[in-house]
Amino acid sequence: MKLNGFCSRKGSSWRHEGVFLVISTCHYGVNANEITSKLVIDAGSGRLIPDTFFGAFFEEINHAGAGGLWAELVNNRGFEAGGSINGTSNIYPWTIIGENQSSIIVSTEGSSCFERNKIALRMDVLCHRKSCPRGGVGISNPGFWGMNIEEGKKYKVVFYVRSLGRINLQISFVGSDNGVKLASTKIRWKDTVGAWEERPGHYNDIWKYWTDDGFGYFEGLQAYVSEYAVWKEVAGNGSLYAAVAEAAFLIGLEKNSDVVSMVAYAPLFVNTNDEYWIPDAIVFNTYQNYGTPSYWLQQFFIDSNGAIFLNSTLYNSSSSIVASAIQYTNSQDGKNYLKVKIVPKRASLENASNDMNVELAPYSVTSFDLLI
């Protein structure tokens, strides 16, 4: 290919001198006939893509916040789950430590010291030091499908206690498999801001679980305009097929970024213990995480925010490819670059067998779906 002239940009102004870039590609259709495509890019005209175009979408689904991004390890820490401000509540998944009700009685009541979060747990200890079961009495919390306690890390425990007399309290991390003590010593967004102790929490009636709203709606992430994802059968738990289709869709959004101001993939997170919706971009549990192909697809568009979308024309004898071009400034070296995105669609592979040679284009991503 041949490139004449130059273009550069500083801020929102940029200059050019008659730059046209011609890229020719060859690919093969259903009948293995060579199809030639030509992409002509006019680097002398273009428009700015909004700085906020590609963003991150957060929704309290699949335990993305409670038991996910939010660092709180205790599940239902304020004992509010399933209750109301003036009534009793459900302490699940807390359990009682003690042999029977002759040692301790546990209930909830509206006597908390926090005005907007009145539910408190009441424990009536009926035994004395000598008559209590070995190990004492109290309550235990399993976290969100376990707590990933790692050696060498510090964990902060905060609790508020009101007592009629002197008490002896002990906090412990206990192994779930053998009981060995590991360590001792309608969404109302206004309810999701402020001191966490004052947040009443709410029951997520769409996805059917309680959230303490510790990860508030206005803590880091703001409003969005639209979301996208390929789902149902072709997507499974996350597939390359779905990611390629999403790439073609995003190229279309780039072309229309003058009328589409923001877009984000959704849902972003899924906890493997509570999969209400699949696929998702990031899969995690209490100690592991990985990105699906839809997550890694985002890497191809990280330079689009604030870039210049260049006018281009694709001369193509087939509908099997989609293409676009942008000019962006690299944040590390400050230089301007031209990025061309070409997304192929599905094509048949003729004469597939156990022994075959397939020629792939350089720097391409190729998926083979073979019947076995």
Coordinates of C-alpha atoms in Angstrom, one line a residue:
M1 CA 0.0 0.0 0.0
K2 CA 1.1 3.6 -0.6
L3 CA 0.5 6.5 1.8
N4 CA 1.2 10.1 0.8
G5 CA 0.9 13.2 3.0
F6 CA 0.4 13.4 6.7
C7 CA -2.2 14.2 9.3
S8 CA -1.8 15.3 13.0
R9 CA -4.1 16.4 15.8
K10 CA -3.8 18.5 18.9
G11 CA -6.8 18.7 21.1
S12 CA -9.9 19.0 18.9
S13 CA -8.1 20.6 16.0
W14 CA -6.2 18.7 13.3
R15 CA -4.8 19.3 9.9
H16 CA -4.2 17.2 6.7
E17 CA -2.9 17.2 3.2
G18 CA -4.9 15.1 0.9
V19 CA -4.3 11.7 2.5
F20 CA -6.0 8.6 1.0
L21 CA -5.2 5.1 2.2
V22 CA -6.2 2.2 0.1
I23 CA -6.2 -1.3 1.6
S24 CA -7.0 -4.4 -0.5
T25 CA -7.8 -7.8 1.0
C26 CA -8.5 -11.2 -0.4
H27 CA -10.7 -13.8 1.2
Y28 CA -12.6 -16.8 0.2
G29 CA -16.3 -17.3 0.0
V30 CA -18.5 -20.4 0.3
N31 CA -17.3 -21.9 -3.0
A32 CA -13.7 -21.1 -2.3
N33 CA -13.7 -18.4 -5.0
E34 CA -11.4 -15.5 -4.4
I35 CA -13.2 -12.3 -3.4
T36 CA -11.4 -9.0 -3.5
S37 CA -12.4 -6.2 -1.2
K38 CA -11.0 -2.6 -1.1
L39 CA -11.3 -0.2 1.7
V40 CA -10.6 3.5 0.8
I41 CA -10.0 5.7 3.8
D42 CA -10.2 9.5 3.5
A43 CA -7.8 10.8 6.2
G44 CA -8.7 14.3 5.2
S45 CA -12.2 14.2 6.7
G46 CA -13.6 12.9 9.9
R47 CA -15.3 13.7 13.2
L48 CA -14.6 13.2 16.8
I49 CA -15.9 10.2 18.7
P50 CA -17.2 11.4 22.2
D51 CA -14.7 10.9 25.0
T52 CA -17.4 9.0 26.9
F53 CA -18.4 6.7 24.0
F54 CA -17.3 3.3 25.3
G55 CA -17.9 2.8 29.0
A56 CA -18.4 0.3 31.8
F57 CA -21.9 -0.9 32.8
F58 CA -22.7 -1.8 36.4
E59 CA -25.9 -3.5 37.5
E60 CA -26.6 -5.3 40.7
I61 CA -27.2 -8.6 39.0
N62 CA -25.3 -12.0 39.4
H63 CA -24.0 -10.6 42.7
A64 CA -21.8 -8.1 40.8
G65 CA -21.8 -5.7 43.8
A66 CA -22.9 -7.6 46.9
G67 CA -20.4 -10.5 47.0
G68 CA -18.5 -9.1 44.0
L69 CA -16.9 -5.7 43.5
W70 CA -17.8 -4.6 47.0
A71 CA -15.0 -5.7 49.4
E72 CA -17.5 -6.6 52.2
L73 CA -17.1 -10.3 53.1
V74 CA -20.1 -10.6 55.5
N75 CA -23.4 -11.5 53.9
N76 CA -26.4 -9.6 55.3
R77 CA -24.1 -7.7 57.7
G78 CA -26.9 -5.5 59.1
F79 CA -29.5 -8.2 59.5
E80 CA -31.9 -6.3 57.3
A81 CA -32.5 -9.0 54.7
G82 CA -36.2 -9.6 54.0
G83 CA -37.4 -7.2 56.7
S84 CA -38.6 -3.6 57.2
I85 CA -37.5 -0.7 59.2
N86 CA -40.1 -1.1 61.9
G87 CA -40.5 -4.9 61.8
T88 CA -38.5 -8.0 62.3
S89 CA -36.1 -9.3 59.8
N90 CA -34.4 -12.4 58.5
I91 CA -30.9 -13.1 59.8
Y92 CA -30.1 -15.6 57.0
P93 CA -27.4 -16.7 56.2
W94 CA -26.3 -16.1 59.8
T95 CA -26.5 -19.2 62.0
I96 CA -26.6 -19.6 65.8
I97 CA -23.5 -20.9 67.7
G98 CA -24.7 -22.9 70.7
E99 CA -26.2 -26.3 71.4
N100 CA -29.9 -25.3 71.9
Q101 CA -32.2 -22.5 72.8
S102 CA -31.6 -23.0 76.5
S103 CA -28.2 -21.3 76.0
I104 CA -29.1 -18.3 73.7
I105 CA -32.1 -16.7 72.0
V106 CA -31.6 -14.7 68.8
S107 CA -34.1 -12.2 67.3
T108 CA -34.2 -8.9 65.4
E109 CA -35.8 -5.6 66.5
G110 CA -35.9 -1.9 65.5
S111 CA -33.4 -0.7 68.1
S112 CA -30.3 0.1 66.1
C113 CA -28.3 3.3 66.8
F114 CA -28.5 4.3 63.1
E115 CA -31.5 6.4 62.3
R116 CA -32.0 5.2 58.7
N117 CA -31.1 1.6 59.4
K118 CA -33.1 0.6 62.5
I119 CA -32.8 -3.2 62.4
A120 CA -30.5 -4.7 65.1
L121 CA -29.8 -8.2 66.2
R122 CA -30.7 -9.1 69.8
M123 CA -29.0 -12.0 71.6
D124 CA -30.3 -13.1 75.0
V125 CA -27.6 -15.2 76.5
L126 CA -29.2 -17.6 79.0
C127 CA -26.1 -19.4 80.2
H128 CA -23.3 -18.3 82.5
R129 CA -19.6 -18.8 81.9
K130 CA -19.5 -22.2 83.5
S131 CA -22.8 -23.5 82.1
C132 CA -22.3 -22.3 78.5
P133 CA -21.4 -24.8 75.8
R134 CA -17.7 -25.2 75.1
G135 CA -16.6 -22.5 72.6
G136 CA -19.3 -20.2 73.8
V137 CA -22.5 -19.0 72.2
G138 CA -23.1 -16.4 69.4
I139 CA -23.7 -16.1 65.7
S140 CA -21.7 -17.2 62.6
N141 CA -21.7 -15.9 59.0
P142 CA -20.5 -17.9 55.9
G143 CA -20.1 -14.9 53.7
F144 CA -21.0 -15.1 50.0
W145 CA -20.4 -18.8 49.3
G146 CA -17.4 -18.6 51.6
M147 CA -14.8 -16.0 52.6
N148 CA -11.5 -16.1 50.8
I149 CA -9.2 -15.4 53.7
E150 CA -5.5 -15.3 52.6
E151 CA -2.4 -15.5 54.7
G152 CA -0.5 -12.2 55.1
K153 CA -3.5 -10.0 54.3
K154 CA -5.2 -7.7 56.8
Y155 CA -9.0 -7.9 57.4
K156 CA -10.9 -5.1 59.2
V157 CA -13.9 -6.1 61.4
V158 CA -16.3 -3.4 62.6
F159 CA -19.3 -4.1 64.8
Y160 CA -21.5 -2.1 67.2
V161 CA -22.6 -3.6 70.5
R162 CA -24.9 -2.4 73.3
S163 CA -25.0 -4.4 76.5
L164 CA -26.7 -4.2 79.9
G165 CA -23.5 -5.3 81.6
R166 CA -19.9 -6.5 81.0
I167 CA -19.5 -9.0 78.2
N168 CA -16.6 -11.1 76.8
L169 CA -16.6 -10.9 72.9
Q170 CA -14.4 -12.9 70.5
I171 CA -14.2 -12.6 66.7
S172 CA -12.9 -15.7 64.8
F173 CA -12.3 -16.9 61.2
V174 CA -13.2 -20.6 61.2
G175 CA -12.5 -23.1 58.4
S176 CA -15.8 -24.3 56.8
D177 CA -14.5 -27.8 56.2
N178 CA -13.2 -28.8 59.6
G179 CA -14.2 -26.1 62.0
V180 CA -10.6 -25.2 62.8
K181 CA -10.2 -21.6 64.0
L182 CA -8.0 -19.8 61.5
A183 CA -7.7 -16.5 63.1
S184 CA -9.1 -14.7 66.1
T185 CA -8.8 -11.3 67.4
K186 CA -37.6 -0.1 43.5
I187 CA -34.2 1.3 43.5
R188 CA -33.9 4.4 45.8
W189 CA -30.4 5.7 44.8
K190 CA -30.4 8.1 47.8
D191 CA -30.3 5.1 50.1
T192 CA -27.0 4.0 48.5
V193 CA -25.0 7.0 49.4
G194 CA -23.6 8.3 52.7
A195 CA -22.1 6.3 55.5
W196 CA -22.5 2.6 54.9
E197 CA -24.0 2.1 58.4
E198 CA -26.9 4.4 57.5
R199 CA -27.8 2.6 54.3
P200 CA -31.0 0.5 54.8
G201 CA -30.3 -1.8 51.9
H202 CA -33.1 -3.3 49.7
Y203 CA -34.4 -6.5 48.3
N204 CA -33.6 -6.9 44.6
D205 CA -37.1 -8.0 43.5
I206 CA -35.9 -8.6 39.9
W207 CA -32.9 -10.8 40.6
K208 CA -34.2 -12.2 43.9
Y209 CA -31.5 -11.4 46.5
W210 CA -30.8 -8.9 49.2
T211 CA -28.1 -6.2 48.8
D212 CA -26.8 -3.9 51.5
D213 CA -26.1 -1.2 48.9
G214 CA -22.5 -1.0 50.1
F215 CA -21.5 -0.5 46.5
G216 CA -23.6 2.6 45.8
Y217 CA -25.0 3.7 42.5
F218 CA -23.1 7.0 42.6
E219 CA -19.7 5.7 43.8
G220 CA -17.5 5.7 40.7
L221 CA -20.0 4.9 37.9
Q222 CA -22.5 7.3 36.4
A223 CA -25.5 7.1 34.1
Y224 CA -25.4 5.3 30.8
V225 CA -27.5 5.5 27.6
S226 CA -27.5 2.0 26.2
E227 CA -26.2 -1.6 26.6
Y228 CA -25.4 -4.4 24.2
A229 CA -24.6 -8.1 24.2
V230 CA -25.0 -11.2 22.0
W231 CA -26.9 -13.8 24.1
K232 CA -29.0 -17.0 24.0
E233 CA -27.9 -20.1 22.2
V234 CA -25.1 -18.8 20.1
A235 CA -23.4 -17.1 23.0
G236 CA -23.5 -19.8 25.6
N237 CA -21.4 -18.9 28.6
G238 CA -19.4 -16.6 26.3
S239 CA -18.1 -17.5 22.9
L240 CA -15.8 -16.2 20.1
Y241 CA -18.8 -16.4 17.8
A242 CA -20.7 -13.9 19.9
A243 CA -17.6 -11.6 20.3
V244 CA -17.1 -11.4 16.6
A245 CA -20.7 -10.4 16.1
E246 CA -20.4 -7.8 18.8
A247 CA -17.3 -6.4 17.1
A248 CA -19.3 -5.9 13.9
F249 CA -22.0 -4.2 15.9
L250 CA -19.5 -1.8 17.6
I251 CA -18.1 -0.8 14.3
G252 CA -21.6 0.2 13.3
L253 CA -21.9 2.2 16.5
E254 CA -18.6 4.0 15.8
K255 CA -20.0 5.0 12.4
N256 CA -23.0 6.5 14.2
S257 CA -21.1 8.0 17.2
D258 CA -22.5 11.4 16.2
V259 CA -26.0 10.3 17.4
V260 CA -25.0 7.6 19.9
S261 CA -23.3 9.2 22.9
M262 CA -22.5 6.2 25.1
V263 CA -22.6 2.5 25.0
A264 CA -21.5 -0.4 27.3
Y265 CA -21.5 -4.2 27.4
A266 CA -23.9 -5.7 29.9
P267 CA -24.1 -7.5 32.2
L268 CA -20.4 -7.0 33.2
F269 CA -20.0 -9.5 36.0
V270 CA -21.4 -12.9 37.1
N271 CA -20.7 -14.8 40.2
T272 CA -20.6 -18.5 39.3
N273 CA -22.6 -19.3 42.5
D274 CA -25.6 -17.2 41.4
E275 CA -25.9 -17.0 37.6
Y276 CA -29.1 -15.2 36.9
W277 CA -28.0 -14.1 33.4
I278 CA -25.4 -15.4 30.9
P279 CA -23.2 -14.6 29.1
D280 CA -21.2 -11.9 30.9
A281 CA -17.9 -10.2 30.4
I282 CA -16.2 -11.2 33.7
V283 CA -16.8 -14.4 35.5
F284 CA -15.7 -14.8 39.2
N285 CA -16.2 -16.5 42.5
T286 CA -14.6 -15.8 45.9
Y287 CA -11.1 -16.4 44.7
Q288 CA -10.9 -16.7 40.9
N289 CA -11.9 -14.6 37.9
Y290 CA -11.5 -14.6 34.1
G291 CA -12.7 -12.7 31.1
T292 CA -14.9 -14.2 28.3
P293 CA -14.2 -13.4 24.6
S294 CA -16.6 -10.5 24.9
Y295 CA -14.3 -9.0 27.6
W296 CA -11.2 -9.3 25.5
L297 CA -13.0 -7.8 22.5
Q298 CA -13.1 -4.5 24.4
Q299 CA -9.3 -4.3 23.9
F300 CA -9.9 -3.6 20.2
F301 CA -11.9 -0.5 21.0
I302 CA -9.9 1.0 23.9
D303 CA -8.5 3.8 21.6
S304 CA -11.8 4.8 20.2
N305 CA -12.9 7.3 22.9
G306 CA -11.9 10.8 21.8
A307 CA -10.5 9.5 18.5
I308 CA -11.3 10.8 15.0
F309 CA -13.6 8.6 13.1
L310 CA -12.4 8.7 9.5
N311 CA -14.7 8.6 6.5
S312 CA -14.2 5.4 4.5
T313 CA -15.8 3.4 1.7
L314 CA -15.7 -0.4 1.5
Y315 CA -15.9 -1.7 -2.0
N316 CA -16.8 -5.3 -1.4
S317 CA -18.4 -8.0 -3.7
S318 CA -19.5 -9.8 -0.6
S319 CA -21.4 -8.9 2.6
S320 CA -18.9 -11.0 4.7
I321 CA -16.8 -8.2 6.1
V322 CA -17.3 -4.9 8.0
A323 CA -14.6 -2.3 8.3
S324 CA -13.9 1.1 9.8
A325 CA -10.9 3.4 10.5
I326 CA -10.0 5.8 13.3
Q327 CA -7.1 8.1 14.0
Y328 CA -6.1 8.3 17.7
T329 CA -3.3 9.6 19.9
N330 CA -1.4 7.0 21.9
S331 CA -1.4 8.1 25.6
Q332 CA 2.0 6.6 26.2
D333 CA 4.1 8.1 23.4
G334 CA 1.9 11.0 22.4
K335 CA 2.0 10.0 18.7
N336 CA -0.9 9.7 16.3
Y337 CA -1.8 6.3 14.8
L338 CA -4.2 5.0 12.2
K339 CA -6.2 2.0 13.3
V340 CA -8.2 -0.1 10.8
K341 CA -10.8 -2.6 12.0
I342 CA -11.9 -5.3 9.7
V343 CA -14.4 -7.9 11.1
P344 CA -15.2 -11.0 9.0
K345 CA -18.5 -12.8 9.3
R346 CA -19.2 -16.5 9.0
A347 CA -18.1 -18.5 5.9
S348 CA -18.2 -22.1 5.1
L349 CA -15.1 -24.3 5.0
E350 CA -15.3 -26.7 2.1
N351 CA -13.8 -30.2 2.1
A352 CA -13.1 -30.3 5.8
S353 CA -11.3 -33.4 6.9
N354 CA -8.9 -34.9 9.5
D355 CA -6.0 -33.9 7.3
M356 CA -6.3 -30.4 5.7
N357 CA -4.3 -27.2 5.2
V358 CA -6.0 -23.9 5.9
E359 CA -4.3 -20.5 5.1
L360 CA -5.0 -17.8 7.7
A361 CA -4.5 -14.1 7.2
P362 CA -1.8 -12.5 9.5
Y363 CA -2.9 -10.8 12.7
S364 CA -6.4 -12.3 12.2
V365 CA -8.7 -14.0 14.7
T366 CA -10.2 -17.2 13.3
S367 CA -12.7 -19.6 14.7
F368 CA -13.5 -23.0 13.2
D369 CA -16.8 -24.7 14.1
L370 CA -16.3 -28.4 13.0
L371 CA -18.9 -31.1 13.4
I372 CA -17.5 -34.0 15.3

